Amino acid sequence: MIAVARSTAAASAASTAVPAIEVRQLCKTFGTNEVLKGIDFHVDQGEVVCVIGPSGSGKSTLLRCVNRLEEPTTGTILVEGVDITDGETDLDKVRTRIGMVFQQFNLFPHLNVLQNLTLAQRRAKGRGKKEAEDVARRNLAKVGLAEKADAFPAQLSGGQQQRVAIARALSMDPDMMLFDEPTSALDPELVGDVLEVMKQLAREGMTMMVVTHEMGFAREVGDRVVFMDGGVVVEQGKPEDVLGNPQHERTRGFLSKVL
Amino acid sequence: MKRSTRRRLTRGALYAVFAVAVLAIILAADWQAIRTNFFDLEVAATAFPEIITIAAKNTILYTAIAFTGGLLLGLIFALMKLSPVLPYRWLATAYIELFRGLPALLVIFAFAFAVPIAFQWRPPGGSAGAGLIALIIVSSAYIAETIRAGIEAVPKGQVEAARSLGMNPAWTMLTVVLPQAFRIITPPLTNELVILIKDTSLLFIAGMALGDRELTTFSRDALTSQANATPLVLAALMYLVITLPLTQLVAKLERHNKRGR
């Protein structure tokens, strides 16, 4: 028992040495538009990092580069120490370890909730039907939607759809979660439920990178806040510092508009 | 004159013109000739049961074969047209543009007569088989374009969601994109099917054996042998019996699919 505990502790100590996400000198251009201008960025294991900034600042692009939904123009991205910009890396395998939640939910409309949660478990992780459904139901219960297993996405509210999307990502047992403005498409009264699920995840120690406009969430849940503008990281640090006592003029300008 | 009065008068005039036209047709038409030439019950009786057991059956069978073949081949060419491999795209584009640009009749001629002469090879199933190969090829070119449009109409976020979960491109296409694409293209595909039902009549020119005849060939033979147009009317009714439920069924399917979207 003690040996097990010790080896687990050793493993976690070793793994904290490697950041969950490490981005070096990342540049991304769309045509002539330079969206990311040499970003250095990292998320440690178990850390919750909130990325804030005005629209067009490149924060969503940065997040989408982390699982290579966007192709980086130059630069290096390491996920748990593995270089995902290397052509030899099995990208599909890396992606099963990175959960992603989209602004527009992107549930599969032709499948019911349970099928949404089991599809990739079966096709990408090779799990059997029984195991996949057990995992799916467990995660549905976790986001408070156990009774919606047979519903179709179109029958759910936006907030429910987003919680299903979170459960879908969690069903792959990812090591980290990426959230791309998860509450921006929701009616104000539906935002709370989704944020509550995300807070619970953070409490459980999930590694999270959250692009968000919810300053309250960033302040309360974030271990670190990163402010981006014009394709560069302007300032980062503890939420109370960046949000409460920003050092840069651009950060102050942005916060004065959103707070 | 008041606006409402004027509207009522215009409406009345339209009804009057219609009534006069109908009356003129009723009075001018040779009802005796129409009845004996198009609706002769004795001639109609001689068409049964073959018009069902051979002609209608073959029309449905040929349509099913041509549509299934067209779907499979069309899917392959649609995927080729969306392929990242350039030569595949070229080939698919050339195929689609070629066979959409040619009359179906000409392609049927080619497979029924030109190919057997040129290569000493007769397609399986005789003339009907040769004609069906031609129909499959022509319909696949149209269906390929329809499927391609359907695939492109599936929102990009769907592919991103599937890929972000670690699904490979093949599984993503098969389980996420294609099911949604086929829902989107159900109406145009049905249109394709109804056109195909009617296009099986073109097989007529391939020269069909007695047991291979479909509705048009069958009724045309009866028309010549009996010197009476009643078989054509019967064939027309048969076509409608096949096509009308189909369009109704699809309307129903569309309503059903709306629920899942």
Short mmCIF file of C-alpha atoms in Angstrom, two decimals:
data_model
loop_
_atom_site.label_atom_id
_atom_site.label_comp_id
_atom_site.label_asym_id
_atom_site.label_seq_id
_atom_site.Cartn_x
_atom_site.Cartn_y
_atom_site.Cartn_z
CA MET A 1 0.00 0.00 0.00
CA ILE A 2 2.77 2.36 0.99
CA ALA A 3 4.81 1.26 -1.99
CA VAL A 4 1.90 2.04 -4.30
CA ALA A 5 1.39 5.45 -2.74
CA ARG A 6 5.07 6.21 -3.00
CA SER A 7 5.33 5.19 -6.65
CA THR A 8 2.27 7.27 -7.50
CA ALA A 9 3.82 10.23 -5.75
CA ALA A 10 7.05 9.64 -7.61
CA ALA A 11 5.21 9.42 -10.90
CA SER A 12 3.35 12.65 -10.28
CA ALA A 13 6.56 14.36 -9.18
CA ALA A 14 8.24 13.22 -12.37
CA SER A 15 5.31 14.28 -14.54
CA THR A 16 5.07 17.76 -13.04
CA ALA A 17 8.57 18.30 -14.33
CA VAL A 18 7.20 18.17 -17.88
CA PRO A 19 4.58 20.84 -18.67
CA ALA A 20 1.28 19.54 -19.99
CA ILE A 21 1.49 22.07 -22.80
CA GLU A 22 4.56 23.95 -23.89
CA VAL A 23 4.52 26.35 -26.81
CA ARG A 24 7.77 27.85 -28.12
CA GLN A 25 8.08 30.75 -30.55
CA LEU A 26 4.75 29.94 -32.18
CA CYS A 27 3.87 31.97 -35.28
CA LYS A 28 0.71 31.60 -37.30
CA THR A 29 -0.23 33.54 -40.41
CA PHE A 30 -3.44 33.37 -42.42
CA GLY A 31 -2.39 34.65 -45.84
CA THR A 32 -0.73 37.97 -45.06
CA ASN A 33 -2.44 38.27 -41.69
CA GLU A 34 0.00 37.52 -38.85
CA VAL A 35 -2.23 36.22 -36.05
CA LEU A 36 0.39 34.82 -33.65
CA LYS A 37 3.77 36.57 -33.45
CA GLY A 38 6.17 34.30 -31.61
CA ILE A 39 4.21 33.03 -28.63
CA ASP A 40 5.92 31.37 -25.66
CA PHE A 41 3.35 29.76 -23.44
CA HIS A 42 2.96 26.82 -21.14
CA VAL A 43 0.43 25.06 -18.94
CA ASP A 44 1.74 22.93 -16.09
CA GLN A 45 0.12 19.67 -15.11
CA GLY A 46 -2.91 20.30 -12.92
CA GLU A 47 -2.82 24.01 -13.67
CA VAL A 48 -5.82 26.07 -14.80
CA VAL A 49 -4.73 28.79 -17.21
CA CYS A 50 -7.25 31.32 -18.46
CA VAL A 51 -6.39 33.18 -21.66
CA ILE A 52 -8.12 36.52 -22.05
CA GLY A 53 -7.91 39.32 -24.56
CA PRO A 54 -9.87 41.27 -27.14
CA SER A 55 -11.32 39.49 -30.16
CA GLY A 56 -8.74 39.03 -32.87
CA SER A 57 -5.94 38.86 -30.31
CA GLY A 58 -5.09 35.31 -31.40
CA LYS A 59 -6.14 33.50 -28.21
CA SER A 60 -8.47 31.03 -29.95
CA THR A 61 -5.88 30.39 -32.65
CA LEU A 62 -3.30 29.64 -29.95
CA LEU A 63 -5.66 27.15 -28.32
CA ARG A 64 -6.52 25.51 -31.64
CA CYS A 65 -2.81 25.11 -32.43
CA VAL A 66 -2.34 23.07 -29.25
CA ASN A 67 -4.18 20.09 -30.79
CA ARG A 68 -3.26 21.18 -34.30
CA LEU A 69 -6.74 22.00 -35.51
CA GLU A 70 -4.75 24.95 -36.81
CA GLU A 71 -1.45 24.21 -38.49
CA PRO A 72 1.33 26.30 -36.90
CA THR A 73 3.33 28.31 -39.44
CA THR A 74 6.54 28.10 -37.39
CA GLY A 75 7.40 27.18 -33.84
CA THR A 76 7.21 24.14 -31.60
CA ILE A 77 4.35 22.72 -29.53
CA LEU A 78 5.03 20.04 -26.94
CA VAL A 79 2.19 18.12 -25.34
CA GLU A 80 3.43 16.22 -22.29
CA GLY A 81 6.89 16.50 -23.78
CA VAL A 82 5.91 15.12 -27.19
CA ASP A 83 6.50 17.41 -30.16
CA ILE A 84 3.17 17.44 -32.03
CA THR A 85 4.57 19.58 -34.84
CA ASP A 86 6.81 16.63 -35.71
CA GLY A 87 5.40 14.76 -38.71
CA GLU A 88 6.25 11.41 -37.11
CA THR A 89 3.96 12.00 -34.11
CA ASP A 90 0.69 10.05 -34.13
CA LEU A 91 -1.59 13.07 -33.91
CA ASP A 92 -4.81 11.04 -33.44
CA LYS A 93 -3.30 9.34 -30.41
CA VAL A 94 -2.17 12.65 -28.87
CA ARG A 95 -5.62 14.11 -29.47
CA THR A 96 -7.31 11.37 -27.43
CA ARG A 97 -5.40 12.82 -24.45
CA ILE A 98 -6.51 16.40 -25.13
CA GLY A 99 -10.21 17.09 -24.57
CA MET A 100 -11.59 20.03 -26.50
CA VAL A 101 -14.77 22.03 -25.93
CA PHE A 102 -15.96 24.39 -28.65
CA GLN A 103 -17.85 27.66 -28.54
CA GLN A 104 -20.55 26.16 -30.78
CA PHE A 105 -20.66 22.80 -28.89
CA ASN A 106 -20.33 20.82 -32.15
CA LEU A 107 -22.32 17.85 -30.91
CA PHE A 108 -23.14 15.32 -33.62
CA PRO A 109 -26.79 16.16 -34.45
CA HIS A 110 -27.58 12.77 -36.02
CA LEU A 111 -26.61 10.84 -32.88
CA ASN A 112 -28.28 10.82 -29.49
CA VAL A 113 -26.42 11.96 -26.39
CA LEU A 114 -25.15 8.51 -25.44
CA GLN A 115 -23.94 7.83 -28.98
CA ASN A 116 -22.22 11.22 -29.03
CA LEU A 117 -20.26 10.12 -25.97
CA THR A 118 -19.43 6.58 -27.10
CA LEU A 119 -18.53 7.14 -30.77
CA ALA A 120 -14.91 8.24 -30.36
CA GLN A 121 -14.35 5.96 -27.36
CA ARG A 122 -15.12 3.04 -29.64
CA ARG A 123 -13.55 4.27 -32.89
CA ALA A 124 -10.48 6.05 -31.52
CA LYS A 125 -9.82 4.25 -28.23
CA GLY A 126 -11.05 0.83 -29.28
CA ARG A 127 -13.29 0.42 -26.26
CA GLY A 128 -16.11 -2.13 -26.33
CA LYS A 129 -19.75 -1.04 -26.40
CA LYS A 130 -20.40 -1.93 -22.75
CA GLU A 131 -17.33 -0.17 -21.39
CA ALA A 132 -17.91 2.91 -23.57
CA GLU A 133 -21.51 3.21 -22.38
CA ASP A 134 -20.50 2.82 -18.73
CA VAL A 135 -17.91 5.57 -19.08
CA ALA A 136 -20.42 7.74 -20.97
CA ARG A 137 -23.13 7.36 -18.33
CA ARG A 138 -20.67 8.12 -15.56
CA ASN A 139 -19.62 11.35 -17.25
CA LEU A 140 -23.21 12.30 -18.05
CA ALA A 141 -24.03 11.94 -14.37
CA LYS A 142 -21.03 14.10 -13.57
CA VAL A 143 -22.35 17.00 -15.66
CA GLY A 144 -25.84 16.45 -14.23
CA LEU A 145 -27.49 15.10 -17.38
CA ALA A 146 -27.81 11.37 -16.63
CA GLU A 147 -31.47 11.41 -17.68
CA LYS A 148 -30.69 12.88 -21.13
CA ALA A 149 -28.83 9.86 -22.51
CA ASP A 150 -31.48 9.13 -25.14
CA ALA A 151 -32.17 12.73 -26.13
CA PHE A 152 -30.95 14.24 -29.40
CA PRO A 153 -28.83 17.42 -29.26
CA ALA A 154 -31.60 19.47 -30.88
CA GLN A 155 -33.87 18.64 -27.93
CA LEU A 156 -31.45 20.18 -25.41
CA SER A 157 -30.84 23.77 -24.35
CA GLY A 158 -27.53 25.40 -25.23
CA GLY A 159 -26.25 24.96 -21.69
CA GLN A 160 -27.20 21.29 -21.69
CA GLN A 161 -25.54 20.80 -25.09
CA GLN A 162 -22.32 22.33 -23.83
CA ARG A 163 -22.34 20.12 -20.74
CA VAL A 164 -22.85 17.08 -23.00
CA ALA A 165 -19.91 18.31 -25.08
CA ILE A 166 -17.78 18.49 -21.92
CA ALA A 167 -18.92 14.97 -20.95
CA ARG A 168 -18.04 13.79 -24.47
CA ALA A 169 -14.50 15.14 -24.13
CA LEU A 170 -14.15 13.69 -20.61
CA SER A 171 -15.25 10.26 -21.81
CA MET A 172 -11.91 9.91 -23.60
CA ASP A 173 -10.20 10.18 -20.17
CA PRO A 174 -8.03 13.08 -21.35
CA ASP A 175 -5.03 14.38 -19.41
CA MET A 176 -5.99 17.97 -20.14
CA MET A 177 -8.93 20.02 -21.43
CA LEU A 178 -9.01 22.91 -23.86
CA PHE A 179 -12.00 25.27 -23.67
CA ASP A 180 -12.55 27.66 -26.58
CA GLU A 181 -14.93 30.36 -25.28
CA PRO A 182 -17.27 27.66 -23.93
CA THR A 183 -19.95 30.06 -22.68
CA SER A 184 -19.88 32.73 -25.42
CA ALA A 185 -22.71 31.18 -27.44
CA LEU A 186 -24.99 30.71 -24.42
CA ASP A 187 -27.89 32.76 -23.14
CA PRO A 188 -26.79 34.52 -19.94
CA GLU A 189 -29.01 32.42 -17.67
CA LEU A 190 -27.43 29.19 -18.99
CA VAL A 191 -23.80 30.21 -18.41
CA GLY A 192 -23.80 29.34 -14.70
CA ASP A 193 -24.39 25.60 -15.10
CA VAL A 194 -21.54 25.23 -17.56
CA LEU A 195 -19.14 27.24 -15.41
CA GLU A 196 -20.12 25.12 -12.40
CA VAL A 197 -19.13 21.95 -14.25
CA MET A 198 -15.81 23.55 -15.24
CA LYS A 199 -15.15 24.64 -11.64
CA GLN A 200 -15.77 21.10 -10.46
CA LEU A 201 -13.26 19.83 -13.03
CA ALA A 202 -10.69 22.35 -11.83
CA ARG A 203 -11.24 21.27 -8.22
CA GLU A 204 -10.56 17.67 -9.26
CA GLY A 205 -7.17 18.76 -10.52
CA MET A 206 -7.80 18.67 -14.28
CA THR A 207 -5.25 20.52 -16.38
CA MET A 208 -7.20 23.23 -18.19
CA MET A 209 -6.53 25.89 -20.79
CA VAL A 210 -9.55 28.17 -20.98
CA VAL A 211 -10.03 30.93 -23.54
CA THR A 212 -12.79 32.99 -21.98
CA HIS A 213 -14.50 36.32 -21.51
CA GLU A 214 -15.75 35.28 -18.05
CA MET A 215 -13.51 37.40 -15.84
CA GLY A 216 -15.25 36.12 -12.71
CA PHE A 217 -14.36 32.56 -13.64
CA ALA A 218 -10.75 33.51 -14.42
CA ARG A 219 -10.41 35.27 -11.07
CA GLU A 220 -12.02 32.51 -9.04
CA VAL A 221 -10.75 29.35 -10.74
CA GLY A 222 -7.64 30.32 -12.70
CA ASP A 223 -4.20 29.55 -11.30
CA ARG A 224 -2.79 31.91 -13.88
CA VAL A 225 -4.26 34.46 -16.28
CA VAL A 226 -2.63 35.22 -19.62
CA PHE A 227 -3.57 38.43 -21.41
CA MET A 228 -3.04 38.43 -25.16
CA ASP A 229 -3.35 41.27 -27.63
CA GLY A 230 -2.28 41.62 -31.25
CA GLY A 231 -0.80 38.12 -31.45
CA VAL A 232 1.54 38.41 -28.46
CA VAL A 233 1.33 37.60 -24.75
CA VAL A 234 1.25 41.04 -23.15
CA GLU A 235 1.14 40.05 -19.52
CA GLN A 236 0.55 37.03 -17.33
CA GLY A 237 0.47 36.09 -13.69
CA LYS A 238 -1.84 35.36 -10.79
CA PRO A 239 -5.44 36.36 -11.49
CA GLU A 240 -5.51 38.94 -8.71
CA ASP A 241 -2.38 40.59 -10.14
CA VAL A 242 -3.32 40.61 -13.83
CA LEU A 243 -6.98 41.45 -13.24
CA GLY A 244 -6.59 43.53 -10.09
CA ASN A 245 -3.34 45.36 -10.73
CA PRO A 246 -2.45 45.16 -14.43
CA GLN A 247 1.02 46.44 -15.33
CA HIS A 248 0.46 47.19 -18.99
CA GLU A 249 -1.55 49.95 -20.58
CA ARG A 250 -3.17 47.53 -23.06
CA THR A 251 -4.30 45.21 -20.25
CA ARG A 252 -5.79 48.16 -18.35
CA GLY A 253 -7.56 49.35 -21.50
CA PHE A 254 -9.05 45.93 -22.13
CA LEU A 255 -10.12 45.34 -18.54
CA SER A 256 -11.75 48.75 -18.29
CA LYS A 257 -14.01 47.71 -21.16
CA VAL A 258 -15.00 44.26 -19.91
CA LEU A 259 -15.12 44.64 -16.11
CA MET B 1 -64.47 51.94 -58.86
CA LYS B 2 -63.60 50.63 -55.44
CA ARG B 3 -60.46 48.54 -55.14
CA SER B 4 -62.29 45.54 -53.70
CA THR B 5 -64.90 45.66 -56.48
CA ARG B 6 -62.21 45.73 -59.12
CA ARG B 7 -60.48 42.74 -57.52
CA ARG B 8 -63.75 40.81 -57.50
CA LEU B 9 -64.36 41.58 -61.19
CA THR B 10 -60.85 40.49 -62.19
CA ARG B 11 -61.25 37.25 -60.28
CA GLY B 12 -64.64 36.65 -61.95
CA ALA B 13 -63.17 37.24 -65.41
CA LEU B 14 -60.42 34.65 -64.76
CA TYR B 15 -62.99 32.04 -63.76
CA ALA B 16 -65.06 32.85 -66.86
CA VAL B 17 -62.08 32.38 -69.21
CA PHE B 18 -61.33 29.04 -67.56
CA ALA B 19 -64.92 27.85 -67.87
CA VAL B 20 -65.07 28.82 -71.53
CA ALA B 21 -61.82 26.97 -72.29
CA VAL B 22 -63.01 23.80 -70.56
CA LEU B 23 -66.33 23.97 -72.38
CA ALA B 24 -64.59 24.42 -75.74
CA ILE B 25 -62.43 21.35 -75.13
CA ILE B 26 -65.41 19.25 -74.05
CA LEU B 27 -67.38 20.25 -77.15
CA ALA B 28 -64.50 20.05 -79.63
CA ALA B 29 -62.92 16.78 -78.47
CA ASP B 30 -63.74 13.54 -80.24
CA TRP B 31 -64.68 11.57 -77.15
CA GLN B 32 -65.49 8.44 -79.09
CA ALA B 33 -62.01 8.33 -80.66
CA ILE B 34 -60.34 9.07 -77.34
CA ARG B 35 -62.26 6.35 -75.59
CA THR B 36 -61.61 3.62 -78.20
CA ASN B 37 -57.96 4.55 -78.75
CA PHE B 38 -56.79 5.33 -75.23
CA PHE B 39 -59.21 3.63 -72.86
CA ASP B 40 -60.19 0.37 -74.53
CA LEU B 41 -60.93 -2.09 -71.72
CA GLU B 42 -60.55 -5.17 -73.92
CA VAL B 43 -57.10 -4.09 -75.06
CA ALA B 44 -56.24 -3.21 -71.47
CA ALA B 45 -57.23 -6.70 -70.33
CA THR B 46 -54.76 -8.33 -72.75
CA ALA B 47 -51.86 -6.42 -71.14
CA PHE B 48 -52.38 -8.23 -67.84
CA PRO B 49 -50.74 -9.86 -66.04
CA GLU B 50 -47.49 -9.30 -68.00
CA ILE B 51 -47.54 -5.53 -67.53
CA ILE B 52 -47.14 -6.20 -63.82
CA THR B 53 -45.19 -9.45 -63.70
CA ILE B 54 -42.71 -8.45 -66.41
CA ALA B 55 -42.84 -4.76 -67.28
CA ALA B 56 -43.43 -3.03 -63.94
CA LYS B 57 -41.24 -5.58 -62.16
CA ASN B 58 -38.36 -4.92 -64.57
CA THR B 59 -38.74 -1.13 -64.32
CA ILE B 60 -38.42 -1.36 -60.54
CA LEU B 61 -35.59 -3.90 -60.74
CA TYR B 62 -33.60 -1.81 -63.27
CA THR B 63 -34.12 1.33 -61.22
CA ALA B 64 -32.93 -0.42 -58.06
CA ILE B 65 -29.82 -1.78 -59.79
CA ALA B 66 -28.96 1.50 -61.52
CA PHE B 67 -29.54 3.57 -58.35
CA THR B 68 -27.53 1.27 -56.08
CA GLY B 69 -24.71 1.12 -58.59
CA GLY B 70 -24.92 4.86 -59.18
CA LEU B 71 -24.77 5.57 -55.44
CA LEU B 72 -21.71 3.38 -54.84
CA LEU B 73 -19.84 4.66 -57.88
CA GLY B 74 -21.01 8.21 -57.18
CA LEU B 75 -19.72 8.02 -53.59
CA ILE B 76 -16.33 6.85 -54.82
CA PHE B 77 -16.06 9.71 -57.33
CA ALA B 78 -17.33 12.25 -54.77
CA LEU B 79 -14.59 11.19 -52.33
CA MET B 80 -12.04 11.27 -55.15
CA LYS B 81 -13.12 14.78 -56.05
CA LEU B 82 -12.51 15.88 -52.44
CA SER B 83 -9.23 13.97 -52.21
CA PRO B 84 -6.01 15.82 -51.34
CA VAL B 85 -4.36 13.79 -54.12
CA LEU B 86 -4.45 15.95 -57.24
CA PRO B 87 -4.64 13.20 -59.94
CA TYR B 88 -7.68 11.73 -58.15
CA ARG B 89 -9.40 15.10 -58.31
CA TRP B 90 -8.56 15.43 -62.01
CA LEU B 91 -9.88 11.96 -62.80
CA ALA B 92 -13.11 12.51 -60.85
CA THR B 93 -13.67 15.91 -62.47
CA ALA B 94 -13.08 14.49 -65.95
CA TYR B 95 -15.45 11.56 -65.33
CA ILE B 96 -18.20 13.71 -63.86
CA GLU B 97 -18.01 16.40 -66.53
CA LEU B 98 -17.86 13.82 -69.35
CA PHE B 99 -20.89 11.78 -68.34
CA ARG B 100 -22.99 14.73 -67.24
CA GLY B 101 -22.32 16.28 -70.62
CA LEU B 102 -23.35 13.29 -72.74
CA PRO B 103 -26.91 12.20 -73.51
CA ALA B 104 -27.77 8.97 -71.64
CA LEU B 105 -29.03 7.57 -74.92
CA LEU B 106 -25.60 7.88 -76.51
CA VAL B 107 -23.91 6.11 -73.57
CA ILE B 108 -26.47 3.29 -73.77
CA PHE B 109 -25.77 2.93 -77.52
CA ALA B 110 -22.06 2.74 -76.74
CA PHE B 111 -22.38 -0.07 -74.20
CA ALA B 112 -25.11 -2.00 -76.04
CA PHE B 113 -23.57 -1.88 -79.53
CA ALA B 114 -20.16 -0.19 -79.78
CA VAL B 115 -18.42 -2.02 -76.92
CA PRO B 116 -19.52 -5.54 -78.01
CA ILE B 117 -18.38 -4.85 -81.59
CA ALA B 118 -15.09 -3.25 -80.63
CA PHE B 119 -13.95 -5.67 -77.94
CA GLN B 120 -15.89 -8.83 -78.78
CA TRP B 121 -17.25 -8.60 -75.22
CA ARG B 122 -20.88 -8.77 -74.27
CA PRO B 123 -21.78 -7.35 -70.86
CA PRO B 124 -23.58 -9.82 -68.54
CA GLY B 125 -27.36 -9.70 -68.76
CA GLY B 126 -27.50 -9.13 -72.51
CA SER B 127 -28.82 -5.83 -73.85
CA ALA B 128 -30.49 -5.02 -70.54
CA GLY B 129 -27.18 -5.54 -68.73
CA ALA B 130 -25.32 -3.33 -71.19
CA GLY B 131 -27.94 -0.60 -70.89
CA LEU B 132 -27.83 -0.81 -67.10
CA ILE B 133 -24.07 -0.34 -67.04
CA ALA B 134 -24.62 2.82 -69.05
CA LEU B 135 -27.37 4.04 -66.70
CA ILE B 136 -25.16 3.35 -63.66
CA ILE B 137 -22.33 5.36 -65.16
CA VAL B 138 -24.51 8.31 -66.17
CA SER B 139 -26.39 8.45 -62.86
CA SER B 140 -23.17 8.09 -60.84
CA ALA B 141 -21.83 11.25 -62.43
CA TYR B 142 -24.85 13.26 -61.24
CA ILE B 143 -24.96 11.53 -57.85
CA ALA B 144 -21.23 12.17 -57.31
CA GLU B 145 -21.83 15.92 -57.60
CA THR B 146 -24.82 15.71 -55.25
CA ILE B 147 -22.86 13.76 -52.63
CA ARG B 148 -19.89 16.13 -52.91
CA ALA B 149 -22.18 19.09 -52.30
CA GLY B 150 -23.71 17.27 -49.31
CA ILE B 151 -20.31 16.53 -47.77
CA GLU B 152 -19.27 20.15 -48.18
CA ALA B 153 -22.52 21.32 -46.56
CA VAL B 154 -21.71 19.54 -43.28
CA PRO B 155 -20.39 22.25 -40.91
CA LYS B 156 -16.60 22.30 -40.49
CA GLY B 157 -17.05 22.15 -36.69
CA GLN B 158 -18.36 18.60 -37.03
CA VAL B 159 -15.09 17.39 -38.54
CA GLU B 160 -13.11 19.40 -35.98
CA ALA B 161 -15.05 17.84 -33.11
CA ALA B 162 -14.49 14.32 -34.42
CA ARG B 163 -10.79 14.90 -35.12
CA SER B 164 -10.26 16.58 -31.73
CA LEU B 165 -11.56 13.37 -30.15
CA GLY B 166 -8.82 11.47 -31.94
CA MET B 167 -10.93 9.88 -34.68
CA ASN B 168 -9.01 9.34 -37.92
CA PRO B 169 -10.19 10.85 -41.24
CA ALA B 170 -11.83 7.62 -42.43
CA TRP B 171 -13.95 7.08 -39.32
CA THR B 172 -14.78 10.79 -39.25
CA MET B 173 -16.06 10.61 -42.82
CA LEU B 174 -17.96 7.37 -42.24
CA THR B 175 -19.62 8.04 -38.89
CA VAL B 176 -19.90 11.83 -38.70
CA VAL B 177 -19.81 13.46 -42.15
CA LEU B 178 -21.55 10.99 -44.47
CA PRO B 179 -24.63 10.35 -42.27
CA GLN B 180 -25.23 14.10 -42.07
CA ALA B 181 -24.43 14.63 -45.76
CA PHE B 182 -26.98 12.03 -46.82
CA ARG B 183 -29.65 13.70 -44.69
CA ILE B 184 -28.93 17.00 -46.38
CA ILE B 185 -29.09 15.51 -49.88
CA THR B 186 -32.15 13.29 -49.41
CA PRO B 187 -34.34 15.60 -51.54
CA PRO B 188 -31.96 15.92 -54.53
CA LEU B 189 -31.15 12.19 -54.32
CA THR B 190 -34.86 11.35 -54.54
CA ASN B 191 -35.10 13.62 -57.51
CA GLU B 192 -32.24 11.59 -59.00
CA LEU B 193 -34.14 8.38 -58.26
CA VAL B 194 -37.36 9.59 -59.90
CA ILE B 195 -35.40 10.69 -62.97
CA LEU B 196 -33.76 7.26 -63.04
CA ILE B 197 -37.14 5.50 -62.94
CA LYS B 198 -38.10 7.38 -66.06
CA ASP B 199 -34.68 6.93 -67.67
CA THR B 200 -35.01 3.13 -67.55
CA SER B 201 -37.34 3.69 -70.52
CA LEU B 202 -34.23 4.59 -72.56
CA LEU B 203 -33.17 0.94 -72.31
CA PHE B 204 -35.77 0.47 -75.07
CA ILE B 205 -33.19 1.33 -77.73
CA ALA B 206 -30.78 -1.36 -76.53
CA GLY B 207 -33.22 -3.93 -77.96
CA MET B 208 -34.67 -5.95 -75.11
CA ALA B 209 -35.47 -9.67 -75.01
CA LEU B 210 -39.18 -10.38 -74.33
CA GLY B 211 -38.74 -11.20 -70.64
CA ASP B 212 -36.39 -8.21 -70.11
CA ARG B 213 -38.84 -5.54 -71.27
CA GLU B 214 -39.66 -2.70 -68.91
CA LEU B 215 -42.84 -0.58 -68.97
CA THR B 216 -42.07 1.63 -71.95
CA THR B 217 -40.75 -1.16 -74.19
CA PHE B 218 -43.62 -3.41 -73.18
CA SER B 219 -46.34 -0.82 -73.86
CA ARG B 220 -44.72 0.26 -77.09
CA ASP B 221 -44.75 -3.36 -78.32
CA ALA B 222 -48.41 -3.67 -77.33
CA LEU B 223 -49.17 -0.35 -79.03
CA THR B 224 -47.75 -1.64 -82.34
CA SER B 225 -49.29 -5.09 -82.19
CA GLN B 226 -52.76 -3.88 -81.22
CA ALA B 227 -52.76 -0.55 -83.06
CA ASN B 228 -54.20 0.97 -79.88
CA ALA B 229 -52.78 3.47 -77.37
CA THR B 230 -54.42 1.99 -74.27
CA PRO B 231 -51.18 0.18 -73.21
CA LEU B 232 -49.40 3.56 -73.14
CA VAL B 233 -52.03 4.90 -70.75
CA LEU B 234 -51.62 1.82 -68.59
CA ALA B 235 -47.84 2.24 -68.55
CA ALA B 236 -48.29 5.90 -67.62
CA LEU B 237 -50.48 4.91 -64.69
CA MET B 238 -47.88 2.35 -63.61
CA TYR B 239 -45.13 4.96 -63.61
CA LEU B 240 -47.26 7.23 -61.46
CA VAL B 241 -48.07 4.37 -59.08
CA ILE B 242 -44.31 3.93 -58.61
CA THR B 243 -43.21 7.57 -58.43
CA LEU B 244 -45.99 9.19 -56.41
CA PRO B 245 -45.61 7.08 -53.22
CA LEU B 246 -41.87 7.63 -53.46
CA THR B 247 -42.11 11.40 -53.39
CA GLN B 248 -44.59 11.12 -50.51
CA LEU B 249 -42.28 8.79 -48.59
CA VAL B 250 -39.39 11.23 -48.94
CA ALA B 251 -41.49 14.13 -47.72
CA LYS B 252 -42.25 12.01 -44.67
CA LEU B 253 -38.57 11.11 -44.16
CA GLU B 254 -37.61 14.77 -44.31
CA ARG B 255 -40.09 15.64 -41.59
CA HIS B 256 -38.75 12.76 -39.51
CA ASN B 257 -35.13 13.84 -40.02
CA LYS B 258 -35.86 17.40 -38.92
CA ARG B 259 -36.27 16.07 -35.39
CA GLY B 260 -32.67 14.87 -35.22
CA ARG B 261 -31.13 18.04 -36.55
#
